[in-house]
């Protein structure tokens, strides 16, 4: 019951953009609005995705794991819209069309224009890397792929999302001309969510040796006991 | 006899045990608060809504035509008054249209200072007394790669400069925007160094294309567009067009304009529209005309090269961006 609701709510920003665009509720530069909004929603969904684990650990509400995949896929969805808006509104719209708009030269020139921009401008390079880093995560998000990869390898691969979120913040920071208050806010949220994981890993490492004492039946080692305190 | 060595640390410097035991609590609470505030910031303004255009103002009388006007389709009043960069009233494009609504522009004084014979504080009425107004339809190119066609009403800056009688030492003009934290919520945060400062070389300032604008669409200029007096230099990027001017100072040395001070590798003093010199983060070769989908090729000096290129002959425009 909750899952379809979450799905519909996650489509809300997309629906809102379309509605606002059609009814003239965007600014005088609607393409810039679409670019900004899809970018910011990508970051918001990345934050939600990263918040699921801390939420489970802190509240014990383990069922929250059910929403992690959908949140991650929506981050990819908005990230892809963001990338496509850039390709169309920024790159395609600036092309010359020597053979008309529908022509092979258009495809070739567009690919060249995107490639050059990604190569030349660090701000775009970071943005493109952010989006690219989500592709393998989206592709391996199905239950079949989890099984095929095996839990351990899948988990390792999906730690890539830490990089995605960090690069996303850098990309946003870079965009802003002077007022960095919003990028700072994203930096704090992503930073806290990542710090929680470091803290969690440390806490686990600290208790791990004691657990081993109970399971392998060997005699306790001094240093292990010492670290277990 | 035992001589006790003095303690290395004075007891007053030792952290109270209670505080020490609470440090984790403290770190947790601080982190929690910061994260909560940050979450609030990123959640706020989650949904856009359209801004309200400026209310219409008093009609200006006896406005003449000008041969300098561009023969292009003019942008709408709604576009020109809802899509503004005016950081004194917030950094979002639509914030000036909301936050400048009650900005008080009467009475208005412009102080003239520096290397000139007629240093004075001018009332705006006196600046405009006997001054013929003209409509100038200009191309406006923002450094962010968007553009508009704007029907300004104003008068040549050179008319006013002549009244001030600059001395031979005057090589540049430094302009300053009003700084009023009571009326301008944007200046309460240090996103730029306030007040906003811009500058022109004297020959640029004397050029017939350079105007002081007091109107838009034949009406008194709306607050979000720089009321009551703003600079328009159509071959330069929009941030040179300083708004709500309260001070004009004739100086010998090149002034340090606000954006150059903020990010010198991105914004220079000259800031002439130049499709061959990119902004580090985006191209300046093309621009989006507000209201259009396909981007236009940006023109050298914003298409005013015939009139202004001579002022820069022999100058390396890649270095003097």
Short mmCIF file of C-alpha atoms in Angstrom, two decimals:
data_model
loop_
_atom_site.label_atom_id
_atom_site.label_comp_id
_atom_site.label_asym_id
_atom_site.label_seq_id
_atom_site.Cartn_x
_atom_site.Cartn_y
_atom_site.Cartn_z
CA UNK A 1 0.00 0.00 0.00
CA UNK A 2 2.78 2.43 0.96
CA UNK A 3 5.00 1.59 -1.98
CA UNK A 4 2.69 2.80 -4.80
CA UNK A 5 2.15 6.01 -2.80
CA UNK A 6 5.89 6.58 -2.56
CA UNK A 7 6.19 5.95 -6.29
CA UNK A 8 3.48 8.48 -7.16
CA UNK A 9 4.89 11.05 -4.75
CA UNK A 10 8.32 10.65 -6.33
CA UNK A 11 6.83 11.46 -9.73
CA UNK A 12 5.35 14.63 -8.21
CA UNK A 13 8.22 17.00 -9.09
CA UNK A 14 8.24 15.70 -12.67
CA UNK A 15 4.48 16.17 -13.00
CA UNK A 16 4.76 19.61 -11.43
CA UNK A 17 7.43 20.69 -13.93
CA UNK A 18 5.31 19.57 -16.86
CA UNK A 19 2.20 21.25 -15.49
CA UNK A 20 4.04 24.47 -14.66
CA UNK A 21 5.72 24.48 -18.08
CA UNK A 22 2.43 24.04 -19.92
CA UNK A 23 0.58 26.67 -17.88
CA UNK A 24 3.32 29.28 -17.95
CA UNK A 25 4.17 28.90 -14.27
CA UNK A 26 7.88 28.65 -14.83
CA UNK A 27 10.14 31.70 -15.08
CA UNK A 28 10.93 33.67 -18.23
CA UNK A 29 13.68 31.11 -18.86
CA UNK A 30 11.81 27.79 -18.50
CA UNK A 31 14.63 25.66 -19.90
CA UNK A 32 16.95 26.93 -17.22
CA UNK A 33 14.28 26.11 -14.60
CA UNK A 34 13.96 22.55 -15.90
CA UNK A 35 17.74 22.15 -15.81
CA UNK A 36 17.98 23.47 -12.25
CA UNK A 37 14.98 21.63 -10.87
CA UNK A 38 15.89 18.22 -12.30
CA UNK A 39 19.43 18.67 -10.97
CA UNK A 40 18.28 19.62 -7.49
CA UNK A 41 15.79 16.74 -7.38
CA UNK A 42 18.56 14.33 -8.32
CA UNK A 43 20.47 15.51 -5.26
CA UNK A 44 17.38 15.31 -3.06
CA UNK A 45 16.73 11.70 -4.09
CA UNK A 46 20.37 10.82 -3.57
CA UNK A 47 20.05 12.21 -0.03
CA UNK A 48 16.87 10.18 0.55
CA UNK A 49 18.60 7.03 -0.75
CA UNK A 50 21.54 7.57 1.57
CA UNK A 51 19.25 8.32 4.51
CA UNK A 52 17.55 4.90 4.48
CA UNK A 53 20.34 3.00 6.24
CA UNK A 54 20.83 5.58 9.03
CA UNK A 55 17.07 5.70 9.45
CA UNK A 56 16.92 1.93 9.92
CA UNK A 57 19.79 1.86 12.36
CA UNK A 58 18.57 4.79 14.40
CA UNK A 59 14.88 3.92 14.56
CA UNK A 60 14.97 0.16 14.11
CA UNK A 61 12.40 0.57 11.32
CA UNK A 62 13.94 -2.06 9.09
CA UNK A 63 11.09 -2.11 6.62
CA UNK A 64 12.42 1.20 5.28
CA UNK A 65 14.82 -0.83 3.15
CA UNK A 66 11.91 -1.43 0.77
CA UNK A 67 12.10 2.19 -0.37
CA UNK A 68 15.82 2.36 -1.02
CA UNK A 69 15.74 0.95 -4.51
CA UNK A 70 12.87 3.15 -5.63
CA UNK A 71 14.57 6.26 -4.21
CA UNK A 72 17.82 5.37 -5.94
CA UNK A 73 16.07 4.76 -9.23
CA UNK A 74 14.32 8.12 -8.96
CA UNK A 75 17.68 9.79 -8.39
CA UNK A 76 18.76 8.16 -11.65
CA UNK A 77 15.49 9.21 -13.31
CA UNK A 78 15.89 12.89 -12.39
CA UNK A 79 19.61 12.75 -13.14
CA UNK A 80 18.85 11.42 -16.60
CA UNK A 81 16.25 14.15 -17.19
CA UNK A 82 18.84 16.68 -16.03
CA UNK A 83 21.44 15.31 -18.43
CA UNK A 84 18.96 15.17 -21.33
CA UNK A 85 17.84 18.75 -20.67
CA UNK A 86 21.47 19.84 -20.88
CA UNK A 87 21.98 17.87 -24.09
CA UNK A 88 18.87 19.33 -25.71
CA UNK A 89 18.60 22.86 -24.33
CA UNK A 90 22.30 23.64 -24.04
CA UNK A 91 23.98 21.57 -26.77
CA UNK A 92 21.37 20.69 -29.42
CA UNK A 93 19.85 24.18 -29.37
CA UNK A 94 23.24 25.74 -30.11
CA UNK A 95 24.02 23.57 -33.18
CA UNK A 96 24.06 24.69 -36.78
CA UNK A 97 21.79 22.59 -38.94
CA UNK A 98 23.47 22.59 -42.37
CA UNK A 99 21.37 19.63 -43.61
CA UNK A 100 18.20 20.43 -41.67
CA UNK A 101 17.40 19.37 -38.13
CA UNK A 102 16.63 15.71 -38.91
CA UNK A 103 19.92 14.55 -40.40
CA UNK A 104 22.95 12.44 -39.59
CA UNK A 105 25.09 15.55 -39.39
CA UNK A 106 22.90 16.68 -36.48
CA UNK A 107 23.57 13.47 -34.58
CA UNK A 108 27.29 13.68 -35.29
CA UNK A 109 27.54 17.36 -34.40
CA UNK A 110 25.57 16.83 -31.22
CA UNK A 111 27.81 13.98 -30.08
CA UNK A 112 30.87 16.10 -30.86
CA UNK A 113 29.46 19.11 -29.05
CA UNK A 114 28.63 17.12 -25.89
CA UNK A 115 31.98 15.31 -25.98
CA UNK A 116 33.96 18.51 -26.34
CA UNK A 117 32.05 20.24 -23.57
CA UNK A 118 32.52 17.31 -21.16
CA UNK A 119 36.23 17.24 -22.01
CA UNK A 120 36.80 21.00 -21.87
CA UNK A 121 34.82 22.17 -18.84
CA UNK A 122 35.60 20.64 -15.42
CA UNK A 123 32.17 21.73 -14.17
CA UNK A 124 30.53 19.65 -16.92
CA UNK A 125 33.08 16.83 -16.51
CA UNK A 126 32.06 16.45 -12.88
CA UNK A 127 28.36 16.57 -13.72
CA UNK A 128 28.77 13.97 -16.44
CA UNK A 129 30.81 11.72 -14.14
CA UNK A 130 28.11 12.02 -11.49
CA UNK A 131 25.46 10.83 -13.91
CA UNK A 132 27.68 8.11 -15.40
CA UNK A 133 28.41 6.70 -11.93
CA UNK A 134 24.68 6.06 -11.49
CA UNK A 135 24.36 4.00 -14.69
CA UNK A 136 25.88 0.73 -13.36
CA UNK A 137 23.85 1.14 -10.17
CA UNK A 138 20.59 1.47 -12.09
CA UNK A 139 21.52 -1.46 -14.35
CA UNK A 140 22.24 -3.75 -11.40
CA UNK A 141 19.22 -2.67 -9.36
CA UNK A 142 17.04 -5.67 -10.24
CA UNK A 143 16.67 -8.62 -7.90
CA UNK A 144 18.04 -10.87 -10.63
CA UNK A 145 21.23 -8.82 -10.85
CA UNK A 146 21.65 -8.85 -7.06
CA UNK A 147 21.45 -12.62 -7.13
CA UNK A 148 23.81 -12.90 -10.09
CA UNK A 149 26.41 -10.61 -8.53
CA UNK A 150 26.07 -11.99 -5.04
CA UNK A 151 25.29 -9.80 -2.04
CA UNK A 152 28.87 -8.99 -1.14
CA UNK A 153 29.97 -7.88 -4.60
CA UNK A 154 26.68 -6.05 -5.15
CA UNK A 155 27.12 -4.14 -1.91
CA UNK A 156 30.67 -3.23 -2.83
CA UNK A 157 29.59 -1.93 -6.25
CA UNK A 158 26.74 0.07 -4.81
CA UNK A 159 29.06 1.96 -2.51
CA UNK A 160 29.67 3.93 -5.70
CA UNK A 161 26.66 5.99 -4.66
CA UNK A 162 28.85 7.69 -2.02
CA UNK A 163 30.92 9.06 -4.89
CA UNK A 164 27.79 9.99 -6.85
CA UNK A 165 26.39 12.07 -4.01
CA UNK A 166 29.71 13.76 -3.24
CA UNK A 167 30.35 14.65 -6.88
CA UNK A 168 26.78 15.90 -7.16
CA UNK A 169 27.42 18.39 -4.36
CA UNK A 170 30.69 19.51 -5.99
CA UNK A 171 28.90 20.01 -9.31
CA UNK A 172 26.18 22.12 -7.65
CA UNK A 173 28.73 24.15 -5.69
CA UNK A 174 30.58 24.91 -8.90
CA UNK A 175 27.46 26.11 -10.65
CA UNK A 176 26.60 28.81 -8.18
CA UNK A 177 28.01 32.28 -8.86
CA UNK A 178 28.19 33.66 -5.33
CA UNK A 179 25.46 32.44 -2.98
CA UNK A 180 26.63 28.99 -1.87
CA UNK A 181 24.14 28.54 0.99
CA UNK A 182 22.21 25.77 -0.80
CA UNK A 183 25.26 23.79 -1.94
CA UNK A 184 26.54 24.05 1.65
CA UNK A 185 23.26 22.62 2.91
CA UNK A 186 23.56 19.64 0.55
CA UNK A 187 27.18 19.27 1.60
CA UNK A 188 26.15 19.06 5.27
CA UNK A 189 23.40 16.52 4.61
CA UNK A 190 25.51 14.28 2.37
CA UNK A 191 28.48 14.72 4.72
CA UNK A 192 26.43 13.70 7.77
CA UNK A 193 24.98 10.68 6.00
CA UNK A 194 28.45 9.51 4.98
CA UNK A 195 29.89 10.26 8.43
CA UNK A 196 27.19 8.07 9.93
CA UNK A 197 28.49 5.16 7.86
CA UNK A 198 32.04 5.72 9.02
CA UNK A 199 30.82 5.79 12.59
CA UNK A 200 28.78 2.63 12.00
CA UNK A 201 31.74 0.81 10.44
CA UNK A 202 33.94 1.77 13.40
CA UNK A 203 31.35 0.65 15.91
CA UNK A 204 31.09 -2.67 14.08
CA UNK A 205 34.85 -3.12 13.91
CA UNK A 206 35.00 -2.54 17.65
CA UNK A 207 32.49 -5.26 18.48
CA UNK A 208 33.58 -7.73 15.81
CA UNK A 209 36.38 -9.49 17.79
CA UNK A 210 34.09 -10.35 20.73
CA UNK A 211 31.60 -11.85 18.35
CA UNK A 212 34.37 -14.02 16.89
CA UNK A 213 35.14 -15.38 20.36
CA UNK A 214 31.67 -16.75 20.59
CA UNK A 215 31.53 -18.27 17.15
CA UNK A 216 34.88 -19.92 16.44
CA UNK A 217 35.31 -21.46 19.88
CA UNK A 218 39.04 -20.67 20.05
CA UNK A 219 40.64 -19.34 23.17
CA UNK A 220 40.40 -15.58 23.56
CA UNK A 221 43.42 -13.57 22.42
CA UNK A 222 44.60 -10.82 24.67
CA UNK A 223 44.61 -8.03 22.11
CA UNK A 224 41.23 -9.04 20.81
CA UNK A 225 39.76 -8.79 24.26
CA UNK A 226 41.51 -5.49 24.75
CA UNK A 227 39.98 -4.02 21.61
CA UNK A 228 36.57 -5.31 22.48
CA UNK A 229 36.17 -2.93 25.40
CA UNK B 1 62.15 16.81 51.83
CA UNK B 2 60.00 16.19 48.84
CA UNK B 3 59.69 18.92 46.28
CA UNK B 4 56.60 18.48 44.26
CA UNK B 5 57.03 19.45 40.64
CA UNK B 6 54.42 21.95 39.46
CA UNK B 7 51.63 20.51 37.39
CA UNK B 8 52.05 21.05 33.66
CA UNK B 9 48.47 22.08 33.26
CA UNK B 10 46.72 24.56 35.47
CA UNK B 11 43.62 23.11 37.02
CA UNK B 12 41.56 25.88 35.40
CA UNK B 13 42.55 24.56 31.99
CA UNK B 14 41.37 21.06 32.64
CA UNK B 15 38.04 20.39 31.07
CA UNK B 16 35.27 19.85 33.56
CA UNK B 17 34.60 16.14 33.83
CA UNK B 18 30.93 16.62 33.20
CA UNK B 19 31.64 18.49 29.96
CA UNK B 20 34.18 15.88 28.98
CA UNK B 21 31.70 13.10 29.44
CA UNK B 22 29.14 15.10 27.52
CA UNK B 23 31.32 15.75 24.49
CA UNK B 24 29.81 12.97 22.45
CA UNK B 25 26.37 14.26 23.35
CA UNK B 26 27.50 17.72 22.24
CA UNK B 27 28.94 16.52 18.93
CA UNK B 28 25.84 14.51 18.29
CA UNK B 29 23.54 17.42 19.08
CA UNK B 30 25.53 19.87 16.93
CA UNK B 31 25.69 17.48 14.02
CA UNK B 32 22.02 16.70 14.40
CA UNK B 33 21.06 20.37 14.43
CA UNK B 34 23.25 21.22 11.45
CA UNK B 35 21.83 18.29 9.51
CA UNK B 36 18.26 19.28 10.41
CA UNK B 37 18.79 22.91 9.37
CA UNK B 38 20.46 21.81 6.14
CA UNK B 39 17.58 19.42 5.43
CA UNK B 40 15.21 22.34 5.89
CA UNK B 41 17.18 24.48 3.44
CA UNK B 42 17.22 21.81 0.74
CA UNK B 43 13.55 21.03 1.24
CA UNK B 44 12.46 24.69 1.13
CA UNK B 45 11.30 26.02 -2.19
CA UNK B 46 10.81 22.50 -3.45
CA UNK B 47 8.17 23.74 -5.87
CA UNK B 48 8.47 26.68 -8.20
CA UNK B 49 5.80 29.18 -8.88
CA UNK B 50 5.62 31.99 -11.38
CA UNK B 51 6.66 35.44 -10.22
CA UNK B 52 4.34 38.44 -10.49
CA UNK B 53 5.40 41.13 -12.98
CA UNK B 54 6.00 44.70 -11.80
CA UNK B 55 2.96 46.95 -11.48
CA UNK B 56 2.85 49.61 -14.17
CA UNK B 57 4.31 52.99 -13.24
CA UNK B 58 3.87 56.61 -14.27
CA UNK B 59 4.23 57.28 -18.00
CA UNK B 60 7.23 59.39 -18.94
CA UNK B 61 6.51 62.38 -21.18
CA UNK B 62 8.24 63.68 -24.30
CA UNK B 63 10.29 60.55 -24.91
CA UNK B 64 12.11 60.80 -28.25
CA UNK B 65 13.20 58.04 -30.60
CA UNK B 66 16.79 57.06 -31.23
CA UNK B 67 18.71 55.89 -34.26
CA UNK B 68 20.65 53.57 -31.92
CA UNK B 69 17.58 51.41 -31.29
CA UNK B 70 17.73 47.79 -32.42
CA UNK B 71 15.12 46.66 -34.90
CA UNK B 72 14.29 43.41 -33.13
CA UNK B 73 11.29 41.92 -31.39
CA UNK B 74 11.17 43.43 -27.91
CA UNK B 75 10.86 41.16 -24.86
CA UNK B 76 7.68 41.29 -22.80
CA UNK B 77 7.20 43.46 -19.72
CA UNK B 78 6.53 40.24 -17.78
CA UNK B 79 9.89 38.82 -18.82
CA UNK B 80 11.90 41.98 -18.15
CA UNK B 81 10.36 42.48 -14.70
CA UNK B 82 10.39 38.89 -13.35
CA UNK B 83 13.79 37.63 -14.50
CA UNK B 84 16.35 39.82 -12.81
CA UNK B 85 19.81 39.55 -11.32
CA UNK B 86 19.74 42.09 -8.52
CA UNK B 87 21.45 40.43 -5.57
CA UNK B 88 20.58 43.24 -3.17
CA UNK B 89 17.07 41.79 -3.38
CA UNK B 90 18.01 38.10 -3.31
CA UNK B 91 19.96 35.74 -5.54
CA UNK B 92 17.06 33.99 -7.26
CA UNK B 93 15.90 35.47 -10.55
CA UNK B 94 12.40 36.08 -9.22
CA UNK B 95 13.37 37.42 -5.78
CA UNK B 96 13.82 41.06 -6.90
CA UNK B 97 10.29 41.07 -8.33
CA UNK B 98 8.98 40.14 -4.88
CA UNK B 99 11.43 41.77 -2.48
CA UNK B 100 11.91 45.11 -4.28
CA UNK B 101 8.20 45.82 -4.36
CA UNK B 102 8.26 48.39 -1.53
CA UNK B 103 11.69 49.82 -2.28
CA UNK B 104 11.58 53.60 -1.77
CA UNK B 105 13.16 55.56 -4.64
CA UNK B 106 11.89 59.04 -3.73
CA UNK B 107 13.63 61.20 -2.67
CA UNK B 108 16.86 60.08 -4.37
CA UNK B 109 20.27 61.68 -4.20
CA UNK B 110 23.28 61.04 -6.40
CA UNK B 111 26.61 62.15 -4.99
CA UNK B 112 29.26 63.30 -7.45
CA UNK B 113 32.78 63.12 -6.12
CA UNK B 114 36.45 62.77 -7.07
CA UNK B 115 38.38 64.36 -9.92
CA UNK B 116 35.84 66.92 -11.07
CA UNK B 117 35.04 70.59 -10.57
CA UNK B 118 31.38 70.18 -9.65
CA UNK B 119 31.36 67.90 -6.62
CA UNK B 120 27.80 67.90 -5.35
CA UNK B 121 24.90 65.89 -4.03
CA UNK B 122 22.28 65.99 -6.77
CA UNK B 123 18.59 65.44 -6.28
CA UNK B 124 17.37 63.15 -9.02
CA UNK B 125 14.85 65.81 -10.17
CA UNK B 126 17.76 68.17 -10.77
CA UNK B 127 19.67 65.55 -12.73
CA UNK B 128 16.63 65.16 -14.97
CA UNK B 129 15.72 68.89 -15.18
CA UNK B 130 15.80 69.97 -18.81
CA UNK B 131 17.23 66.59 -19.82
CA UNK B 132 15.72 65.18 -23.03
CA UNK B 133 14.75 61.53 -22.67
CA UNK B 134 15.04 58.97 -25.44
CA UNK B 135 13.83 55.45 -25.94
CA UNK B 136 16.76 53.12 -26.60
CA UNK B 137 15.85 49.59 -27.65
CA UNK B 138 19.00 47.66 -26.83
CA UNK B 139 20.19 44.09 -26.93
CA UNK B 140 20.92 43.01 -23.36
CA UNK B 141 23.35 40.13 -22.89
CA UNK B 142 23.84 38.59 -19.45
CA UNK B 143 27.15 36.93 -18.62
CA UNK B 144 25.06 33.82 -17.84
CA UNK B 145 24.40 33.43 -21.59
CA UNK B 146 20.83 34.63 -21.82
CA UNK B 147 19.67 37.77 -23.57
CA UNK B 148 16.69 40.07 -24.02
CA UNK B 149 15.70 43.05 -26.15
CA UNK B 150 14.83 45.86 -23.78
CA UNK B 151 13.15 49.21 -24.53
CA UNK B 152 14.95 51.46 -22.06
CA UNK B 153 14.19 55.13 -21.57
CA UNK B 154 17.14 57.26 -20.58
CA UNK B 155 19.70 59.84 -21.57
CA UNK B 156 23.37 59.76 -22.53
CA UNK B 157 25.65 59.49 -19.52
CA UNK B 158 27.94 61.97 -21.32
CA UNK B 159 25.31 64.72 -20.85
CA UNK B 160 25.61 64.34 -17.10
CA UNK B 161 29.39 63.91 -17.10
CA UNK B 162 29.79 67.26 -18.88
CA UNK B 163 27.80 68.97 -16.11
CA UNK B 164 30.26 67.55 -13.56
CA UNK B 165 33.31 68.95 -15.40
CA UNK B 166 35.84 66.14 -14.84
CA UNK B 167 39.46 67.27 -14.48
CA UNK B 168 42.26 65.92 -16.72
CA UNK B 169 43.13 63.49 -13.93
CA UNK B 170 39.79 61.69 -14.31
CA UNK B 171 40.49 58.51 -16.28
CA UNK B 172 37.75 56.26 -14.93
CA UNK B 173 34.34 56.52 -13.29
CA UNK B 174 33.37 54.47 -10.28
CA UNK B 175 29.65 53.91 -9.67
CA UNK B 176 28.11 52.74 -6.40
CA UNK B 177 24.71 51.19 -5.69
CA UNK B 178 22.67 52.09 -2.64
CA UNK B 179 23.48 50.01 0.45
CA UNK B 180 20.46 49.83 2.71
CA UNK B 181 20.06 46.66 4.78
CA UNK B 182 16.63 47.85 5.96
CA UNK B 183 15.23 47.86 2.47
CA UNK B 184 17.52 45.40 0.73
CA UNK B 185 17.36 41.98 2.39
CA UNK B 186 20.04 40.60 0.06
CA UNK B 187 22.82 42.76 1.50
CA UNK B 188 22.33 41.19 4.94
CA UNK B 189 24.21 38.12 3.72
CA UNK B 190 27.80 38.44 2.51
CA UNK B 191 27.38 36.79 -0.91
CA UNK B 192 29.21 39.78 -2.41
CA UNK B 193 31.05 42.67 -0.85
CA UNK B 194 28.55 45.49 -0.43
CA UNK B 195 27.90 48.08 -1.66
CA UNK B 196 27.98 46.97 -5.28
CA UNK B 197 30.58 48.87 -7.29
CA UNK B 198 31.11 49.12 -11.03
CA UNK B 199 33.37 51.15 -13.26
CA UNK B 200 33.96 52.39 -16.79
CA UNK B 201 36.87 53.96 -18.55
CA UNK B 202 36.06 57.64 -19.21
CA UNK B 203 35.86 57.16 -23.01
CA UNK B 204 33.45 54.25 -22.52
CA UNK B 205 31.36 56.38 -20.20
CA UNK B 206 31.33 59.25 -22.73
CA UNK B 207 30.31 56.97 -25.61
CA UNK B 208 26.92 57.94 -27.10
CA UNK B 209 25.58 54.37 -26.62
CA UNK B 210 26.13 54.55 -22.86
CA UNK B 211 23.03 55.78 -21.06
CA UNK B 212 21.58 56.28 -17.64
CA UNK B 213 18.15 54.65 -17.75
CA UNK B 214 15.16 55.95 -15.81
CA UNK B 215 12.40 54.18 -17.70
CA UNK B 216 11.21 50.98 -19.34
CA UNK B 217 8.49 50.65 -21.97
CA UNK B 218 7.85 54.41 -21.71
CA UNK B 219 7.13 54.19 -17.97
CA UNK B 220 9.14 54.91 -14.85
CA UNK B 221 11.62 52.05 -14.45
CA UNK B 222 10.40 49.27 -12.08
CA UNK B 223 12.32 48.74 -8.85
CA UNK B 224 13.61 45.28 -9.83
CA UNK B 225 15.23 46.74 -12.94
CA UNK B 226 17.33 49.24 -11.01
CA UNK B 227 15.08 52.17 -10.15
CA UNK B 228 15.40 55.06 -10.09
CA UNK B 229 18.66 55.34 -12.05
CA UNK B 230 20.71 52.60 -13.66
CA UNK B 231 23.55 52.35 -16.11
CA UNK B 232 23.15 50.69 -19.51
CA UNK B 233 26.24 49.84 -21.57
CA UNK B 234 24.81 47.57 -24.27
CA UNK B 235 28.10 46.09 -25.54
CA UNK B 236 29.02 44.86 -22.06
CA UNK B 237 27.64 42.00 -19.98
CA UNK B 238 24.66 42.85 -17.81
CA UNK B 239 26.50 42.94 -14.48
CA UNK B 240 28.28 46.12 -15.64
CA UNK B 241 24.88 47.84 -15.79
CA UNK B 242 24.91 48.98 -12.20
CA UNK B 243 21.51 49.62 -10.61
CA UNK B 244 20.08 52.19 -8.17
CA UNK B 245 23.11 54.46 -8.42
CA UNK B 246 23.82 56.73 -5.44
CA UNK B 247 27.40 57.72 -6.20
CA UNK B 248 29.45 58.67 -9.24
CA UNK B 249 33.13 59.23 -8.60
CA UNK B 250 35.76 60.37 -11.09
CA UNK B 251 39.01 58.53 -10.42
CA UNK B 252 42.51 58.22 -11.80
CA UNK B 253 42.95 54.46 -11.32
CA UNK B 254 40.84 51.60 -12.64
CA UNK B 255 38.18 50.78 -10.05
CA UNK B 256 37.82 47.27 -8.68
CA UNK B 257 34.31 46.21 -9.65
CA UNK B 258 32.39 43.90 -7.33
CA UNK B 259 32.28 40.79 -9.51
CA UNK B 260 35.93 41.03 -10.38
CA UNK B 261 36.70 41.22 -6.69
CA UNK B 262 34.47 38.21 -6.02
CA UNK B 263 35.85 35.93 -8.78
CA UNK B 264 38.70 37.56 -10.76
CA UNK B 265 39.31 34.48 -12.89
CA UNK B 266 35.71 34.61 -14.14
CA UNK B 267 34.81 38.31 -14.31
CA UNK B 268 37.04 41.14 -15.44
CA UNK B 269 36.89 44.91 -15.53
CA UNK B 270 36.03 45.32 -19.22
CA UNK B 271 33.47 42.52 -19.53
CA UNK B 272 32.79 43.28 -23.17
CA UNK B 273 30.45 40.77 -24.78
CA UNK B 274 32.85 38.47 -26.59
CA UNK B 275 31.87 35.11 -28.15
CA UNK B 276 35.52 34.05 -28.42
CA UNK B 277 36.31 34.29 -24.70
CA UNK B 278 34.42 31.66 -22.74
CA UNK B 279 33.41 31.82 -19.13
CA UNK B 280 35.35 29.02 -17.38
CA UNK B 281 32.12 27.11 -16.77
CA UNK B 282 30.13 27.80 -19.92
CA UNK B 283 30.42 28.97 -23.48
CA UNK B 284 29.89 32.60 -24.46
CA UNK B 285 29.69 31.70 -28.14
CA UNK B 286 25.92 31.38 -28.02
CA UNK B 287 23.07 32.67 -25.93
CA UNK B 288 19.43 31.93 -25.22
CA UNK B 289 17.18 34.81 -26.14
CA UNK B 290 14.45 34.77 -23.51
CA UNK B 291 11.33 33.38 -25.18
CA UNK B 292 13.19 31.29 -27.78
CA UNK B 293 14.25 27.65 -27.87
CA UNK B 294 17.17 27.61 -30.30
CA UNK B 295 20.22 29.48 -29.13
CA UNK B 296 21.56 32.46 -31.05
CA UNK B 297 25.17 33.08 -31.96
CA UNK B 298 26.53 35.75 -29.65
CA UNK B 299 27.79 38.79 -31.54
CA UNK B 300 31.13 40.48 -30.86
CA UNK B 301 30.48 43.51 -28.65
CA UNK B 302 26.87 42.31 -28.62
CA UNK B 303 26.51 43.56 -32.19
CA UNK B 304 27.73 47.09 -31.39
CA UNK B 305 31.23 46.53 -32.80
CA UNK B 306 30.90 49.18 -35.54
CA UNK B 307 30.42 51.85 -32.89
CA UNK B 308 32.70 50.65 -30.08
CA UNK B 309 35.48 48.37 -31.44
CA UNK B 310 37.73 51.40 -32.05
CA UNK B 311 38.02 52.04 -28.31
CA UNK B 312 39.78 48.68 -27.87
CA UNK B 313 42.07 48.58 -30.90
CA UNK B 314 45.45 47.13 -30.01
CA UNK B 315 44.14 45.67 -26.75
CA UNK B 316 44.35 41.96 -26.00
CA UNK B 317 40.70 41.22 -25.31
CA UNK B 318 41.50 37.67 -24.15
CA UNK B 319 43.51 39.11 -21.30
CA UNK B 320 41.31 42.11 -20.71
CA UNK B 321 38.06 40.12 -20.45
#
